Coordinates of N, CA, C and O in Angstrom, one line a residue:
M1 N 0.7 21.9 -0.2 CA 0.8 21.1 -1.4 C 0.3 22.0 -2.6 O -0.8 21.9 -3.1
P2 N 1.1 22.9 -3.1 CA 0.7 23.8 -4.2 C 0.6 23.0 -5.5 O 0.0 23.4 -6.4
F3 N 1.3 21.9 -5.6 CA 1.3 21.1 -6.8 C 0.8 19.7 -6.5 O 1.2 19.1 -5.5
A4 N 0.1 19.1 -7.5 CA -0.4 17.8 -7.3 C -0.5 17.1 -8.7 O -1.0 17.7 -9.6
W5 N -0.1 15.8 -8.8 CA -0.3 15.0 -9.9 C -1.6 14.4 -9.8 O -2.0 13.8 -8.8
L6 N -2.5 14.5 -10.9 CA -3.8 13.9 -10.8 C -3.8 12.9 -12.0 O -3.3 13.1 -13.0
T7 N -4.5 11.8 -11.8 CA -4.6 10.8 -12.8 C -6.1 10.2 -12.8 O -6.8 10.4 -11.9
T8 N -6.4 9.6 -13.9 CA -7.7 9.0 -14.0 C -7.5 7.5 -14.4 O -6.4 7.1 -15.0
A9 N -8.5 6.7 -14.1 CA -8.4 5.3 -14.5 C -8.4 5.1 -16.0 O -7.8 4.2 -16.6
D10 N -9.1 6.0 -16.7 CA -9.3 6.0 -18.1 C -8.7 7.2 -18.7 O -9.1 8.3 -18.5
P11 N -7.6 7.1 -19.4 CA -6.8 8.3 -20.0 C -7.8 9.2 -20.9 O -7.6 10.3 -21.0
D12 N -8.9 8.6 -21.4 CA -9.8 9.4 -22.2 C -10.6 10.4 -21.2 O -11.1 11.4 -21.7
D13 N -10.6 10.2 -19.9 CA -11.2 11.1 -19.0 C -10.4 12.2 -18.5 O -10.7 12.9 -17.6
L14 N -9.1 12.2 -18.9 CA -8.2 13.2 -18.4 C -8.7 14.6 -18.4 O -8.5 15.4 -17.5
D15 N -9.4 15.0 -19.5 CA -9.9 16.3 -19.7 C -11.0 16.6 -18.6 O -11.3 17.7 -18.4
R16 N -11.6 15.5 -18.0 CA -12.6 15.7 -17.1 C -12.1 16.2 -15.6 O -12.9 16.5 -14.8
L17 N -10.7 16.1 -15.5 CA -10.2 16.4 -14.3 C -10.5 17.9 -13.9 O -10.7 18.2 -12.7
D18 N -10.6 18.8 -14.9 CA -11.0 20.2 -14.6 C -12.3 20.2 -13.9 O -12.6 21.0 -13.0
D19 N -13.2 19.4 -14.5 CA -14.6 19.4 -13.9 C -14.6 18.9 -12.5 O -15.3 19.4 -11.6
V20 N -13.8 17.9 -12.2 CA -13.6 17.3 -10.9 C -13.1 18.4 -9.9 O -13.6 18.6 -8.8
L21 N -12.1 19.1 -10.3 CA -11.5 20.1 -9.4 C -12.4 21.3 -9.3 O -12.5 21.8 -8.1
S22 N -13.2 21.6 -10.3 CA -14.2 22.7 -10.1 C -15.2 22.4 -9.1 O -15.7 23.1 -8.3
A23 N -15.6 21.0 -9.0 CA -16.6 20.6 -8.1 C -16.1 20.3 -6.7 O -16.8 20.1 -5.7
D24 N -14.7 20.2 -6.6 CA -14.1 19.9 -5.3 C -14.2 21.1 -4.3 O -13.6 22.1 -4.6
S25 N -14.9 21.0 -3.2 CA -15.1 22.1 -2.3 C -13.8 22.5 -1.6 O -13.7 23.5 -0.9
T26 N -12.7 21.6 -1.6 CA -11.5 22.0 -0.9 C -10.5 22.8 -1.8 O -9.5 23.2 -1.3
V27 N -10.8 22.9 -3.1 CA -10.0 23.5 -4.0 C -10.5 24.9 -4.3 O -11.7 25.1 -4.7
D28 N -9.7 25.9 -4.1 CA -10.1 27.4 -4.3 C -9.8 27.7 -5.8 O -10.8 28.2 -6.4
S29 N -8.7 27.4 -6.3 CA -8.3 27.6 -7.6 C -7.3 26.6 -8.1 O -6.6 26.0 -7.3
Y30 N -7.2 26.4 -9.5 CA -6.2 25.4 -10.0 C -5.8 25.9 -11.4 O -6.5 26.7 -12.0
E31 N -4.7 25.3 -11.8 CA -4.2 25.7 -13.1 C -3.4 24.4 -13.6 O -2.4 23.9 -12.9
P32 N -3.8 23.8 -14.8 CA -3.0 22.7 -15.3 C -1.6 23.2 -15.7 O -1.5 24.2 -16.4
I33 N -0.6 22.4 -15.4 CA 0.8 22.8 -15.6 C 1.4 21.9 -16.7 O 2.1 22.4 -17.6
S34 N 1.2 20.6 -16.6 CA 1.9 19.6 -17.5 C 1.0 18.5 -17.6 O 0.2 18.1 -16.7
K35 N 1.1 17.8 -18.9 CA 0.3 16.6 -19.1 C 1.2 15.5 -19.6 O 1.9 15.7 -20.6
I36 N 1.4 14.4 -18.9 CA 2.2 13.3 -19.4 C 1.4 12.0 -19.3 O 0.9 11.6 -18.3
D37 N 1.2 11.4 -20.5 CA 0.4 10.1 -20.6 C -0.9 10.3 -19.9 O -1.6 11.2 -20.3
G38 N -1.2 9.5 -18.9 CA -2.5 9.6 -18.3 C -2.6 10.5 -17.0 O -3.5 10.4 -16.2
D39 N -1.5 11.3 -16.8 CA -1.4 12.1 -15.6 C -1.4 13.6 -16.0 O -0.9 13.9 -17.1
R40 N -1.8 14.4 -15.1 CA -1.7 15.9 -15.3 C -1.2 16.5 -14.0 O -1.7 16.2 -12.9
L41 N -0.3 17.4 -14.1 CA 0.2 18.2 -13.0 C -0.5 19.5 -12.9 O -0.7 20.2 -13.9
Y42 N -1.0 19.8 -11.7 CA -1.8 21.0 -11.5 C -1.1 21.8 -10.4 O -0.6 21.3 -9.4
R43 N -1.3 23.1 -10.5 CA -0.9 24.0 -9.4 C -2.3 24.4 -8.8 O -3.2 24.7 -9.5
M44 N -2.4 24.2 -7.4 CA -3.7 24.4 -6.8 C -3.6 25.3 -5.5 O -2.5 25.3 -4.9
E45 N -4.6 26.0 -5.3 CA -4.8 26.7 -4.0 C -6.0 26.1 -3.3 O -7.0 25.9 -3.9
W46 N -5.8 25.8 -2.0 CA -6.8 25.1 -1.2 C -7.5 26.1 -0.3 O -7.0 27.1 0.0
I47 N -8.7 25.8 0.0 CA -9.4 26.7 1.0 C -9.0 26.4 2.4 O -8.1 25.5 2.6
D48 N -9.4 27.2 3.3 CA -8.9 27.1 4.6 C -9.2 25.9 5.4 O -8.5 25.5 6.3
A49 N -10.2 25.0 4.9 CA -10.5 23.8 5.5 C -9.4 22.8 5.4 O -9.4 21.7 6.0
T50 N -8.4 23.1 4.6 CA -7.2 22.2 4.4 C -6.1 22.4 5.5 O -5.1 21.9 5.3
E51 N -6.6 23.0 6.5 CA -5.6 23.3 7.6 C -5.0 22.1 8.2 O -3.9 22.1 8.8
M52 N -5.7 20.9 8.0 CA -5.1 19.7 8.5 C -3.7 19.4 7.8 O -2.7 19.0 8.5
I53 N -3.7 19.6 6.6 CA -2.5 19.4 5.8 C -1.4 20.3 6.2 O -0.2 20.0 6.4
V54 N -1.8 21.6 6.4 CA -0.8 22.6 6.9 C -0.3 22.1 8.3 O 0.9 22.3 8.5
H55 N -1.2 21.7 9.1 CA -0.8 21.3 10.5 C 0.2 20.2 10.4 O 1.3 20.2 11.1
I56 N -0.1 19.1 9.5 CA 0.9 18.0 9.4 C 2.2 18.5 8.9 O 3.3 18.1 9.4
L57 N 2.3 19.3 7.9 CA 3.5 19.8 7.2 C 4.3 20.7 8.1 O 5.5 20.5 8.2
L58 N 3.7 21.7 8.6 CA 4.4 22.8 9.3 C 4.5 22.5 10.8 O 5.6 22.7 11.4
E59 N 3.4 22.2 11.5 CA 3.5 22.1 12.9 C 4.1 20.8 13.4 O 4.8 20.7 14.4
E60 N 3.8 19.7 12.6 CA 4.4 18.4 13.1 C 5.6 17.9 12.3 O 6.1 16.8 12.5
E61 N 5.9 18.7 11.3 CA 7.1 18.4 10.4 C 6.9 17.1 9.7 O 7.9 16.3 9.5
G62 N 5.7 16.7 9.4 CA 5.4 15.5 8.6 C 5.7 15.7 7.2 O 5.9 16.7 6.7
T63 N 5.6 14.5 6.5 CA 5.9 14.5 5.0 C 4.7 13.7 4.4 O 4.4 12.6 4.8
I64 N 4.1 14.3 3.4 CA 3.0 13.6 2.7 C 3.7 12.7 1.7 O 4.3 13.1 0.8
L65 N 3.5 11.3 1.8 CA 4.1 10.4 0.9 C 3.2 10.0 -0.2 O 3.7 9.8 -1.3
H66 N 1.9 10.1 0.0 CA 0.9 9.8 -1.0 C -0.4 10.4 -0.6 O -0.8 10.3 0.6
A67 N -1.2 10.9 -1.5 CA -2.5 11.5 -1.2 C -3.4 11.1 -2.4 O -3.0 11.2 -3.5
M68 N -4.6 10.7 -2.1 CA -5.5 10.3 -3.1 C -6.9 10.8 -2.7 O -7.4 10.5 -1.6
G69 N -7.5 11.6 -3.6 CA -8.8 12.1 -3.3 C -9.9 11.2 -3.9 O -9.7 10.7 -5.0
Q70 N -10.9 10.8 -3.1 CA -12.0 10.0 -3.6 C -13.3 10.7 -3.2 O -13.3 11.7 -2.4
S71 N -14.4 10.1 -3.6 CA -15.7 10.8 -3.3 C -16.0 10.9 -1.7 O -16.6 11.7 -1.2
D72 N -15.3 10.0 -1.0 CA -15.6 10.0 0.5 C -14.5 10.7 1.3 O -14.5 10.8 2.4
G73 N -13.6 11.4 0.6 CA -12.6 12.3 1.2 C -11.2 11.9 0.7 O -11.0 11.2 -0.3
W74 N -10.2 12.4 1.5 CA -8.8 12.2 1.1 C -8.2 11.1 1.9 O -8.5 10.9 3.1
H75 N -7.4 10.2 1.2 CA -6.7 9.1 1.9 C -5.2 9.5 1.7 O -4.7 9.7 0.6
V76 N -4.5 9.6 2.8 CA -3.2 10.3 2.8 C -2.2 9.3 3.6 O -2.6 8.8 4.6
R77 N -1.0 9.1 3.0 CA 0.0 8.4 3.7 C 1.0 9.4 4.1 O 1.5 10.2 3.3
V78 N 1.2 9.4 5.5 CA 2.1 10.4 6.0 C 3.2 9.8 6.8 O 3.0 8.8 7.5
L79 N 4.4 10.5 6.7 CA 5.5 10.0 7.5 C 5.7 11.1 8.6 O 5.9 12.3 8.3
F80 N 5.5 10.7 9.9 CA 5.6 11.6 11.0 C 6.9 11.3 11.6 O 7.4 10.2 11.6
P81 N 7.5 12.3 12.2 CA 8.8 12.2 12.8 C 8.8 11.3 14.1 O 9.8 10.6 14.4
D82 N 7.6 11.2 14.7 CA 7.4 10.3 15.9 C 6.0 10.1 16.2 O 5.1 10.7 15.6
R83 N 5.7 9.2 17.1 CA 4.3 8.8 17.4 C 3.6 10.0 18.1 O 2.4 10.1 17.9
D84 N 4.3 10.8 18.8 CA 3.6 12.0 19.5 C 3.0 13.0 18.3 O 2.0 13.5 18.6
S85 N 3.8 13.1 17.3 CA 3.3 14.0 16.2 C 2.0 13.4 15.6 O 1.0 14.2 15.3
L86 N 1.9 12.1 15.5 CA 0.7 11.5 15.0 C -0.5 11.7 16.0 O -1.6 12.1 15.7
S87 N -0.2 11.6 17.3 CA -1.2 11.8 18.4 C -1.7 13.2 18.4 O -2.9 13.5 18.5
R88 N -0.8 14.2 18.2 CA -1.2 15.6 18.2 C -2.0 15.9 17.0 O -3.0 16.7 17.0
T89 N -1.7 15.3 15.8 CA -2.5 15.5 14.6 C -3.9 14.9 14.8 O -4.9 15.5 14.4
Y90 N -4.0 13.8 15.4 CA -5.3 13.1 15.7 C -6.1 14.1 16.6 O -7.3 14.4 16.3
D91 N -5.4 14.6 17.7 CA -6.2 15.6 18.5 C -6.6 16.9 17.8 O -7.7 17.4 18.1
F92 N -5.7 17.4 16.9 CA -6.0 18.6 16.2 C -7.2 18.3 15.3 O -8.2 19.2 15.3
A93 N -7.3 17.2 14.6 CA -8.5 16.9 13.8 C -9.7 16.8 14.6 O -10.8 17.4 14.3
D94 N -9.7 16.2 15.8 CA -10.8 16.0 16.7 C -11.3 17.4 17.2 O -12.5 17.7 17.1
E95 N -10.4 18.2 17.6 CA -10.7 19.6 18.0 C -11.3 20.5 17.0 O -12.1 21.4 17.3
H96 N -11.0 20.2 15.7 CA -11.5 21.0 14.6 C -12.7 20.4 13.9 O -13.0 20.7 12.8
G97 N -13.2 19.3 14.5 CA -14.4 18.6 13.9 C -14.1 17.9 12.6 O -15.0 17.7 11.7
M98 N -12.8 17.5 12.4 CA -12.4 16.7 11.2 C -12.3 15.3 11.5 O -12.0 14.8 12.5
R99 N -12.6 14.4 10.5 CA -12.5 13.0 10.6 C -11.1 12.6 10.3 O -10.6 13.0 9.2
F100 N -10.4 11.8 11.1 CA -9.0 11.4 10.9 C -8.9 10.0 11.3 O -8.9 9.7 12.6
D101 N -9.0 9.0 10.4 CA -8.9 7.6 10.7 C -7.6 7.1 10.5 O -7.0 7.3 9.4
V102 N -6.9 6.4 11.5 CA -5.6 5.8 11.3 C -5.9 4.4 10.8 O -6.5 3.6 11.6
V103 N -5.4 4.0 9.7 CA -5.5 2.7 9.2 C -4.4 1.8 9.5 O -4.6 0.7 9.9
R104 N -3.2 2.2 9.3 CA -2.0 1.4 9.6 C -0.9 2.3 10.2 O -0.8 3.5 9.7
I105 N -0.1 1.8 11.1 CA 1.1 2.5 11.6 C 2.3 1.6 11.4 O 2.3 0.4 11.7
Y106 N 3.3 2.1 10.8 CA 4.6 1.4 10.6 C 5.6 2.2 11.3 O 5.7 3.4 11.3
A107 N 6.6 1.5 11.9 CA 7.7 2.1 12.6 C 8.9 1.8 11.6 O 9.2 0.8 11.2
L108 N 9.6 2.9 11.3 CA 10.8 2.8 10.5 C 12.0 2.6 11.5 O 12.3 3.4 12.3
D109 N 12.5 1.3 11.4 CA 13.6 1.1 12.3 C 14.7 0.3 11.5 O 14.6 0.2 10.3
D110 N 15.6 -0.2 12.2 CA 16.8 -0.8 11.7 C 16.5 -2.1 10.8 O 17.2 -2.5 10.0
D111 N 15.3 -2.7 11.1 CA 15.1 -4.0 10.4 C 14.3 -3.7 9.0 O 14.0 -4.7 8.4
R112 N 14.1 -2.5 8.6 CA 13.5 -2.1 7.4 C 12.1 -2.5 7.2 O 11.5 -2.3 6.1
K113 N 11.4 -3.1 8.2 CA 10.1 -3.5 8.0 C 9.1 -2.4 7.7 O 8.1 -2.6 7.1
G114 N 9.5 -1.1 8.1 CA 8.7 0.0 7.8 C 8.6 0.4 6.3 O 7.7 1.2 5.9
R115 N 9.4 -0.2 5.5 CA 9.4 0.0 4.1 C 8.2 -0.7 3.5 O 8.4 -1.8 3.0
F116 N 7.1 -0.1 3.5 CA 5.9 -0.6 2.9 C 5.4 -2.0 3.5 O 4.8 -2.7 2.8
G117 N 5.9 -2.2 4.7 CA 5.3 -3.5 5.4 C 6.1 -4.7 5.0 O 5.7 -5.8 5.5
L118 N 7.2 -4.6 4.1 CA 7.9 -5.8 3.7 C 8.8 -6.3 4.9 O 9.4 -5.6 5.6
T119 N 8.9 -7.6 5.0 CA 10.0 -8.2 5.8 C 11.3 -8.1 5.2 O 11.4 -7.8 4.0
D120 N 12.4 -8.3 6.0 CA 13.7 -8.2 5.4 C 13.9 -9.2 4.2 O 14.4 -8.9 3.2
E121 N 13.4 -10.4 4.5 CA 13.4 -11.5 3.4 C 12.7 -11.0 2.1 O 13.2 -11.3 1.0
Q122 N 11.5 -10.5 2.3 CA 10.8 -10.0 1.1 C 11.5 -8.9 0.4 O 11.6 -8.9 -0.8
Q123 N 12.0 -7.9 1.2 CA 12.8 -6.9 0.6 C 14.0 -7.4 -0.2 O 14.2 -7.0 -1.3
D124 N 14.7 -8.2 0.4 CA 15.9 -8.8 -0.2 C 15.6 -9.6 -1.5 O 16.3 -9.5 -2.5
T125 N 14.5 -10.4 -1.4 CA 14.1 -11.2 -2.5 C 13.7 -10.3 -3.7 O 14.0 -10.6 -4.9
L126 N 12.8 -9.3 -3.4 CA 12.4 -8.4 -4.5 C 13.6 -7.6 -5.1 O 13.6 -7.5 -6.3
A127 N 14.5 -7.2 -4.3 CA 15.6 -6.5 -4.8 C 16.5 -7.4 -5.7 O 16.9 -7.0 -6.8
A128 N 16.8 -8.7 -5.3 CA 17.5 -9.6 -6.1 C 16.8 -9.9 -7.4 O 17.4 -10.0 -8.4
A129 N 15.5 -10.1 -7.3 CA 14.7 -10.5 -8.5 C 14.8 -9.3 -9.5 O 14.9 -9.6 -10.7
T130 N 14.7 -8.1 -9.0 CA 14.8 -7.0 -9.9 C 16.1 -6.8 -10.5 O 16.3 -6.7 -11.7
K131 N 17.1 -6.9 -9.7 CA 18.5 -6.8 -10.1 C 19.0 -7.8 -11.1 O 19.7 -7.6 -12.1
L132 N 18.5 -9.0 -11.0 CA 18.9 -10.1 -11.8 C 18.0 -10.3 -13.0 O 18.2 -11.2 -13.8
G133 N 17.0 -9.4 -13.2 CA 16.2 -9.4 -14.4 C 15.0 -10.3 -14.4 O 14.4 -10.6 -15.4
Y134 N 14.5 -10.7 -13.2 CA 13.3 -11.6 -13.2 C 12.1 -10.8 -13.7 O 11.2 -11.4 -14.3
Y135 N 12.0 -9.5 -13.5 CA 10.9 -8.7 -13.9 C 11.1 -8.1 -15.3 O 10.2 -7.4 -15.8
D136 N 12.2 -8.3 -15.9 CA 12.4 -7.8 -17.2 C 11.6 -8.5 -18.3 O 11.2 -9.6 -18.1
V137 N 11.3 -7.8 -19.4 CA 10.6 -8.5 -20.5 C 11.6 -8.4 -21.7 O 11.8 -7.3 -22.2
P138 N 12.1 -9.5 -22.2 CA 11.9 -10.9 -21.6 C 12.7 -11.0 -20.4 O 13.7 -10.3 -20.1
R139 N 12.4 -12.1 -19.6 CA 13.1 -12.3 -18.3 C 14.5 -12.7 -18.6 O 14.8 -13.5 -19.6
R140 N 15.5 -12.2 -17.8 CA 16.9 -12.6 -17.9 C 17.2 -13.8 -17.0 O 18.3 -14.3 -17.1
I141 N 16.3 -14.1 -16.0 CA 16.5 -15.2 -15.2 C 15.1 -15.9 -14.8 O 14.1 -15.1 -14.7
T142 N 15.1 -17.2 -14.7 CA 13.8 -17.9 -14.5 C 13.6 -17.9 -12.9 O 14.6 -17.6 -12.2
Q143 N 12.4 -18.3 -12.5 CA 12.2 -18.4 -11.1 C 13.0 -19.5 -10.5 O 13.5 -19.3 -9.4
A144 N 13.2 -20.6 -11.2 CA 14.0 -21.6 -10.7 C 15.4 -21.2 -10.5 O 16.1 -21.6 -9.5
E145 N 16.0 -20.5 -11.5 CA 17.3 -20.0 -11.4 C 17.5 -19.0 -10.2 O 18.5 -19.0 -9.5
L146 N 16.5 -18.1 -10.1 CA 16.5 -17.2 -9.0 C 16.4 -17.9 -7.6 O 17.2 -17.6 -6.7
A147 N 15.6 -18.9 -7.5 CA 15.5 -19.7 -6.3 C 16.8 -20.3 -6.0 O 17.2 -20.3 -4.8
E148 N 17.5 -20.9 -7.0 CA 18.8 -21.5 -6.7 C 19.8 -20.5 -6.2 O 20.5 -20.7 -5.3
K149 N 19.9 -19.3 -6.9 CA 20.8 -18.2 -6.4 C 20.5 -17.8 -5.0 O 21.4 -17.4 -4.3
L150 N 19.2 -17.8 -4.6 CA 18.9 -17.3 -3.3 C 18.9 -18.4 -2.2 O 18.8 -18.2 -1.0
G151 N 19.1 -19.7 -2.7 CA 19.3 -20.8 -1.8 C 18.0 -21.3 -1.2 O 17.9 -21.7 0.0
V152 N 16.8 -21.1 -1.9 CA 15.5 -21.5 -1.4 C 14.9 -22.4 -2.5 O 15.3 -22.4 -3.6
S153 N 13.8 -23.1 -2.1 CA 13.1 -23.9 -3.0 C 12.3 -23.0 -4.0 O 11.9 -21.8 -3.7
H154 N 11.9 -23.6 -5.1 CA 11.2 -22.9 -6.1 C 9.8 -22.5 -5.5 O 9.3 -21.3 -5.6
Q155 N 9.2 -23.4 -4.7 CA 7.9 -23.1 -4.0 C 8.1 -22.0 -3.0 O 7.2 -21.1 -3.0
A156 N 9.1 -22.0 -2.2 CA 9.3 -21.0 -1.2 C 9.5 -19.6 -1.9 O 9.0 -18.6 -1.4
L157 N 10.3 -19.6 -2.9 CA 10.4 -18.3 -3.7 C 9.1 -17.8 -4.2 O 8.8 -16.6 -4.1
S158 N 8.3 -18.7 -4.9 CA 7.1 -18.3 -5.4 C 6.2 -17.6 -4.4 O 5.6 -16.6 -4.6
E159 N 6.1 -18.4 -3.2 CA 5.2 -17.8 -2.1 C 5.8 -16.5 -1.6 O 5.0 -15.6 -1.3
R160 N 7.1 -16.4 -1.4 CA 7.7 -15.2 -0.9 C 7.4 -14.0 -1.9 O 7.1 -12.9 -1.5
L161 N 7.6 -14.2 -3.2 CA 7.3 -13.2 -4.2 C 5.8 -12.8 -4.2 O 5.5 -11.6 -4.2
R162 N 4.9 -13.8 -4.0 CA 3.5 -13.4 -4.1 C 3.1 -12.6 -2.8 O 2.4 -11.7 -2.8
R163 N 3.6 -13.1 -1.7 CA 3.3 -12.3 -0.4 C 3.9 -10.9 -0.4 O 3.2 -9.9 0.0
A164 N 5.1 -10.8 -0.9 CA 5.7 -9.5 -1.0 C 4.9 -8.6 -2.0 O 4.6 -7.4 -1.7
Q165 N 4.5 -9.2 -3.1 CA 3.7 -8.3 -4.1 C 2.4 -7.9 -3.5 O 2.0 -6.8 -3.7
K166 N 1.8 -8.8 -2.8 CA 0.5 -8.5 -2.1 C 0.7 -7.3 -1.1 O -0.1 -6.4 -1.1
T167 N 1.7 -7.4 -0.3 CA 2.0 -6.4 0.7 C 2.2 -5.1 0.0 O 1.7 -4.0 0.4
L168 N 3.0 -5.1 -1.1 CA 3.3 -3.8 -1.8 C 2.1 -3.3 -2.4 O 1.8 -2.0 -2.3
N169 N 1.2 -4.1 -3.0 CA 0.0 -3.6 -3.6 C -0.9 -3.0 -2.5 O -1.5 -1.9 -2.7
E170 N -1.0 -3.7 -1.3 CA -1.9 -3.1 -0.2 C -1.4 -1.8 0.3 O -2.1 -1.0 0.7
N171 N 0.0 -1.6 0.3 CA 0.5 -0.4 0.9 C 1.0 0.6 -0.1 O 1.5 1.7 0.4
T172 N 0.8 0.4 -1.4 CA 1.2 1.5 -2.3 C 0.1 1.7 -3.4 O -0.1 2.8 -3.8
V173 N -0.5 0.7 -3.9 CA -1.5 0.8 -4.9 C -2.9 1.0 -4.5 O -3.6 1.9 -5.0
I174 N -3.4 0.3 -3.5 CA -4.8 0.3 -3.2 C -4.9 1.0 -1.8 O -5.9 0.7 -1.1
I175 N -4.1 2.0 -1.5 CA -4.3 2.7 -0.3 C -5.6 3.4 -0.3 O -6.0 4.1 -1.2
G176 N -6.3 3.3 0.8 CA -7.5 4.0 1.0 C -8.8 3.2 0.5 O -9.9 3.7 0.8
D177 N -8.6 2.2 -0.2 CA -9.7 1.4 -0.7 C -10.2 0.6 0.6 O -9.5 0.1 1.4
A178 N -11.5 0.5 0.7 CA -12.1 -0.2 1.8 C -11.8 -1.7 1.6 O -11.9 -2.2 0.5
E179 N -11.5 -2.4 2.7 CA -11.2 -3.8 2.6 C -12.4 -4.5 2.1 O -13.5 -4.2 2.5
G180 N -12.2 -5.4 1.2 CA -13.3 -6.2 0.6 C -13.9 -5.6 -0.6 O -14.8 -6.3 -1.2
D181 N -13.6 -4.3 -0.9 CA -14.2 -3.7 -2.1 C -13.8 -4.4 -3.3 O -12.6 -4.8 -3.5
E182 N -14.7 -4.7 -4.2 CA -14.4 -5.3 -5.5 C -13.8 -4.3 -6.4 O -14.3 -3.2 -6.5
P183 N -12.8 -4.6 -7.2 CA -12.2 -3.6 -8.1 C -13.2 -3.4 -9.2 O -14.0 -4.3 -9.6
D184 N -13.1 -2.2 -9.8 CA -14.0 -1.8 -10.9 C -13.3 -2.3 -12.2 O -12.3 -1.7 -12.6
L185 N -13.7 -3.5 -12.7 CA -13.1 -4.0 -13.9 C -14.1 -3.9 -15.0 O -15.3 -4.3 -14.9
E186 N -13.6 -3.5 -16.2 CA -14.5 -3.4 -17.4 C -13.7 -4.0 -18.6 O -12.6 -3.5 -18.8
A187 N -14.3 -4.9 -19.3 CA -13.6 -5.4 -20.5 C -13.7 -4.3 -21.5 O -14.6 -3.7 -21.8
K188 N -12.5 -4.2 -22.2 CA -12.3 -3.2 -23.2 C -11.9 -3.9 -24.5 O -11.2 -4.8 -24.6

């Protein structure tokens, strides 16, 4: 991973990313490449201890879908070609004294459930809601109109949208957060 997008919760802290990278023991050198809004693209060279990532990418032909560094380590979402690749990576980590915790496993199969944990119904509902303008500002369709088009009750649609959104949040936005952690909210 020679390139990585880094972001901060507070855009005013963007310039502090250099300090964070300097203090990161896994980063050998870095160079900022681009800055867009609250994100910055860096070119980085990692130290040898990052051999786990090399193993995943080269030996197991995995794909890094998402990576987030926090004070307790890296939280990574990986697409492995098969379950054996995951098992070999786990064994590799163990043999090299690295911690490798598996939080969730999804199987990508014909029913699409592997797409961020959504059921087919949730996937179809979110797709229809997006295409028909439910999430537009201003909305092009109300929840009642969307429910009618989908042939479900207003209540059923509301619950399906909330469950789908919660699943997406858990599997895309808050990856790596410990369950039960309270979010850091500050009034501005």
